[in-house]
XYZ file of C-alpha atoms in Angstrom:
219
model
C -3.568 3.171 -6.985
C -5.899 6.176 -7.035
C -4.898 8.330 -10.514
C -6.202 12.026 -11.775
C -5.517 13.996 -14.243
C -7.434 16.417 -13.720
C -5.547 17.266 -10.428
C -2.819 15.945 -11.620
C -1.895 13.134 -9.125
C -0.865 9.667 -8.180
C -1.426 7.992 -5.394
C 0.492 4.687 -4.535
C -1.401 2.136 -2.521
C 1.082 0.258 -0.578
C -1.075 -2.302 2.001
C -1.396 -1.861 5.852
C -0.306 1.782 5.372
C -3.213 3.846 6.138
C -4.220 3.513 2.068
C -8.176 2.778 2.512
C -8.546 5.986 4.779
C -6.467 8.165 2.431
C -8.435 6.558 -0.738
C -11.538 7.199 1.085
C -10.865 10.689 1.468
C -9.469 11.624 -2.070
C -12.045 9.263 -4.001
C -14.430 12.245 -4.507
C -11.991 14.185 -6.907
C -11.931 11.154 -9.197
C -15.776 12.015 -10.191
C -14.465 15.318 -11.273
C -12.236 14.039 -13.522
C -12.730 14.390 -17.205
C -11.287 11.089 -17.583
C -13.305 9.316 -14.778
C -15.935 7.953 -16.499
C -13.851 6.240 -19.870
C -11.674 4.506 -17.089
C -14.751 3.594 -15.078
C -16.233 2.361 -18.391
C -13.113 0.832 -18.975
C -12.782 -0.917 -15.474
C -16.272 -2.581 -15.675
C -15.438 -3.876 -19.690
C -12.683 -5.324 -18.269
C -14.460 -7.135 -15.740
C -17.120 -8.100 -17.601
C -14.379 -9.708 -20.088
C -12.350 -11.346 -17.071
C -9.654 -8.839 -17.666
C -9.070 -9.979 -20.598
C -8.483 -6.624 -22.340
C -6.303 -5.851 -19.575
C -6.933 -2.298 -18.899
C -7.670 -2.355 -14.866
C -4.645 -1.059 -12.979
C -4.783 -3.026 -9.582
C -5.052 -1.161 -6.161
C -1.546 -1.749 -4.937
C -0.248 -1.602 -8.044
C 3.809 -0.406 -8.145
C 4.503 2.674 -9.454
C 6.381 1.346 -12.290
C 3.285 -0.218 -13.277
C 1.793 3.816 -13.720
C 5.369 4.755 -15.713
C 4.864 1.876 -17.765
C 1.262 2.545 -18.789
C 1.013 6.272 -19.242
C 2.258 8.458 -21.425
C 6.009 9.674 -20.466
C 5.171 13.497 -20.252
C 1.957 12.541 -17.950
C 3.564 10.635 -15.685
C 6.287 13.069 -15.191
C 3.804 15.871 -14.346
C 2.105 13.934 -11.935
C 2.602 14.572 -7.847
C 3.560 10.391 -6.928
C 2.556 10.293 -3.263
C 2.733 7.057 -0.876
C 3.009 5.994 2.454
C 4.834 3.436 4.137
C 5.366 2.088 7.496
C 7.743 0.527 9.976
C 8.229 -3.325 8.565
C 7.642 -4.625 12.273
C 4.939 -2.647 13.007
C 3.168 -3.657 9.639
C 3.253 -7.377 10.320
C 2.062 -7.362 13.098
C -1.094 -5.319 11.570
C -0.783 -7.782 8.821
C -1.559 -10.553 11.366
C -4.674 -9.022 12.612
C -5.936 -8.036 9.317
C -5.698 -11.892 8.132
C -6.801 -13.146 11.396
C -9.933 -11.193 11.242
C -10.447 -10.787 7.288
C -8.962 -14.604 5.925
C -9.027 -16.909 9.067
C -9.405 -19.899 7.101
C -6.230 -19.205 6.383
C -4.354 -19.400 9.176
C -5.489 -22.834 10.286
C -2.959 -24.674 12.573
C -1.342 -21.174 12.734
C -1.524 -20.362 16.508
C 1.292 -17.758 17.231
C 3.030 -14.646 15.706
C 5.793 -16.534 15.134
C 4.484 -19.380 12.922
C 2.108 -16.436 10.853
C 5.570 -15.079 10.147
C 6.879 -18.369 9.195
C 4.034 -19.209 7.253
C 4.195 -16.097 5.506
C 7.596 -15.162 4.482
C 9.461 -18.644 4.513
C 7.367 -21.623 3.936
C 7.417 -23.195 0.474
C 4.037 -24.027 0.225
C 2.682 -20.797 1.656
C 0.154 -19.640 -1.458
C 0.990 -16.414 -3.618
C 1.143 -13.225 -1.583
C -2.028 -11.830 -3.161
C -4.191 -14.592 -1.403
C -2.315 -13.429 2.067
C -2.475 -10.060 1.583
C -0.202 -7.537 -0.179
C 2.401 -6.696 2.694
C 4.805 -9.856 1.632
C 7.224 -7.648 -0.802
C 8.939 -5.030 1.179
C 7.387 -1.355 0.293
C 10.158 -0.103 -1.393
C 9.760 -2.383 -4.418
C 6.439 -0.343 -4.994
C 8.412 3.169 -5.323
C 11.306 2.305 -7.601
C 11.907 1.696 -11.344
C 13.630 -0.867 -12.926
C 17.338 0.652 -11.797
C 16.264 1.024 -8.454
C 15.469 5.008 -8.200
C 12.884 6.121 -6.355
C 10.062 7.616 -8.650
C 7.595 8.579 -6.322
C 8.094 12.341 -5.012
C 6.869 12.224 -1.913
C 6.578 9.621 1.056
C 4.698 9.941 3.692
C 4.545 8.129 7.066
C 2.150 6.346 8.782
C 3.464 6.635 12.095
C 2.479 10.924 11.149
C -0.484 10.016 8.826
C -2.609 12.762 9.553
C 0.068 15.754 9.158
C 1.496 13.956 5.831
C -1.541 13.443 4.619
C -2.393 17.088 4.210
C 1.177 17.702 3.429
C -0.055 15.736 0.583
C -2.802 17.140 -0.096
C -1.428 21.092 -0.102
C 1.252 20.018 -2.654
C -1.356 18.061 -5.076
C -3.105 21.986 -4.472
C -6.397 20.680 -4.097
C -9.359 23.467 -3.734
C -10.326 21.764 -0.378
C -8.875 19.180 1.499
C -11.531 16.173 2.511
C -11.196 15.099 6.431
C -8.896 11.638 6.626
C -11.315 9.046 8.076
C -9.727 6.159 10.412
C -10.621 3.221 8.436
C -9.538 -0.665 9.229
C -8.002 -0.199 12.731
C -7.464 -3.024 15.037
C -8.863 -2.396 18.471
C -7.540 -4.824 20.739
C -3.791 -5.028 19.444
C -0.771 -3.076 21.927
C 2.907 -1.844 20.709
C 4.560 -3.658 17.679
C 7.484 -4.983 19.701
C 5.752 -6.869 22.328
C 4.895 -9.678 19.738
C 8.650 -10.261 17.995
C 11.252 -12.555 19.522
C 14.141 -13.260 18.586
C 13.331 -15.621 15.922
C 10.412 -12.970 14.218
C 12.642 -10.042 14.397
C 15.270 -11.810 12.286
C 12.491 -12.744 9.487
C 11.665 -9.016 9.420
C 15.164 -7.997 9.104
C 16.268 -10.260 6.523
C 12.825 -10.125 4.395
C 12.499 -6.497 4.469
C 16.167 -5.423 4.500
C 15.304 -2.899 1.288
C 13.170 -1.169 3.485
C 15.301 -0.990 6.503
C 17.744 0.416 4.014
C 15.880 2.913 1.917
C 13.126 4.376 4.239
C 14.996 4.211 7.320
C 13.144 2.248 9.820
C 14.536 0.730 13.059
C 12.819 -1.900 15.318
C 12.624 0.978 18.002
């Protein structure tokens, strides 16, 4: 979650969305902001405490998390931006990011099939924060406790670059910073070639709020 008041912004991090480019790219307006440095203060007290004064909002934090903590008329005036991305298509990025990032983890894991297993349906699998932050589907990160959507505007990764400065024109930033290509896997083809029948279903029945809400098909 990347937050300023200054520019009056808030930027959900949802994983394996193009998050670390566009975090990259808008991190330099958080030095500008007269609030930077008591959070940053803030941020390394809680560290040094072992977050025990609890006052470190987490990088994929949900937005409720943000409604909760500020102040009602802040949060209102805020632009909420995020972007998601096709369920398949982020599992399968999920699978190279752990393969190359955690592969200790995947031990005795040798197909797409089993990671998705492993992953989604196995009791013993650990807590999703040790995998990697794609387990929930996305839209749990957008809504409040009823179910509404509270961020105003979503973009896509499958048009990251043109939502991005989308984005970026409605926050009304002075300039908008180039959107580096950060975390891509190079040796990966198209989404679909990896599901059978078995993997699709997972992805269907695990992520049915997204299939629902944002509108994604497997094609």
């Amino acid at each position: 979650m990347l937050y300023s008041y200054r520019y009056r912004f808030l930027f959900v991090h949802l994983a394996k969305t193009g998050g670390t480019s566009v975090r990259t790219a808008l991190d330099g307006y958080r030095w500008r902001d007269p609030y930077f440095y008591p959070q940053f203060l803030c941020r390394k007290l809680s560290g040094l405490t072992k977050r025990r004064i609890g006052v470190r909002i987490p990088r994929h934090a949900k937005a409720i998390t943000a409604q909760e903590m500020l102040p009602k008329d802040i949060f209102e005036s805020l632009f909420k931006f995020a972007f998601v991305r096709n369920p398949w298509d982020l599992q399968v990025s999920s699978w190279y990011h752990i393969s190359r990032e955690r592969p200790h983890l995947l031990e005795g894991i040798d197909d797409f099939d089993a990671f998705l297993y492993w992953k989604l349906e196995d009791p013993k699998r650990p807590y999703h924060y040790i995998v990697d932050a794609s387990t929930e589907p996305q839209w749990h990160s957008l809504m409040d406790f009823n179910g509404n959507q509270i961020v105003d505007f979503l973009g896509r990764y499958e048009n990251l670059g043109e939502d991005y400065y989308e984005a970026c024109r409605r926050i009304g930033l002075p300039k908008i910073p180039e959107l580096p290509h950060k975390r891509q896997a190079k040796n990966r083809t198209d989404y679909r070639t990896y599901y059978t029948d078995y993997a699709y279903g997972l992805i269907d029945k695990h992520f049915r709020p997204d299939i629902d809400n944002l509108g994604y098909t497997f094609d």
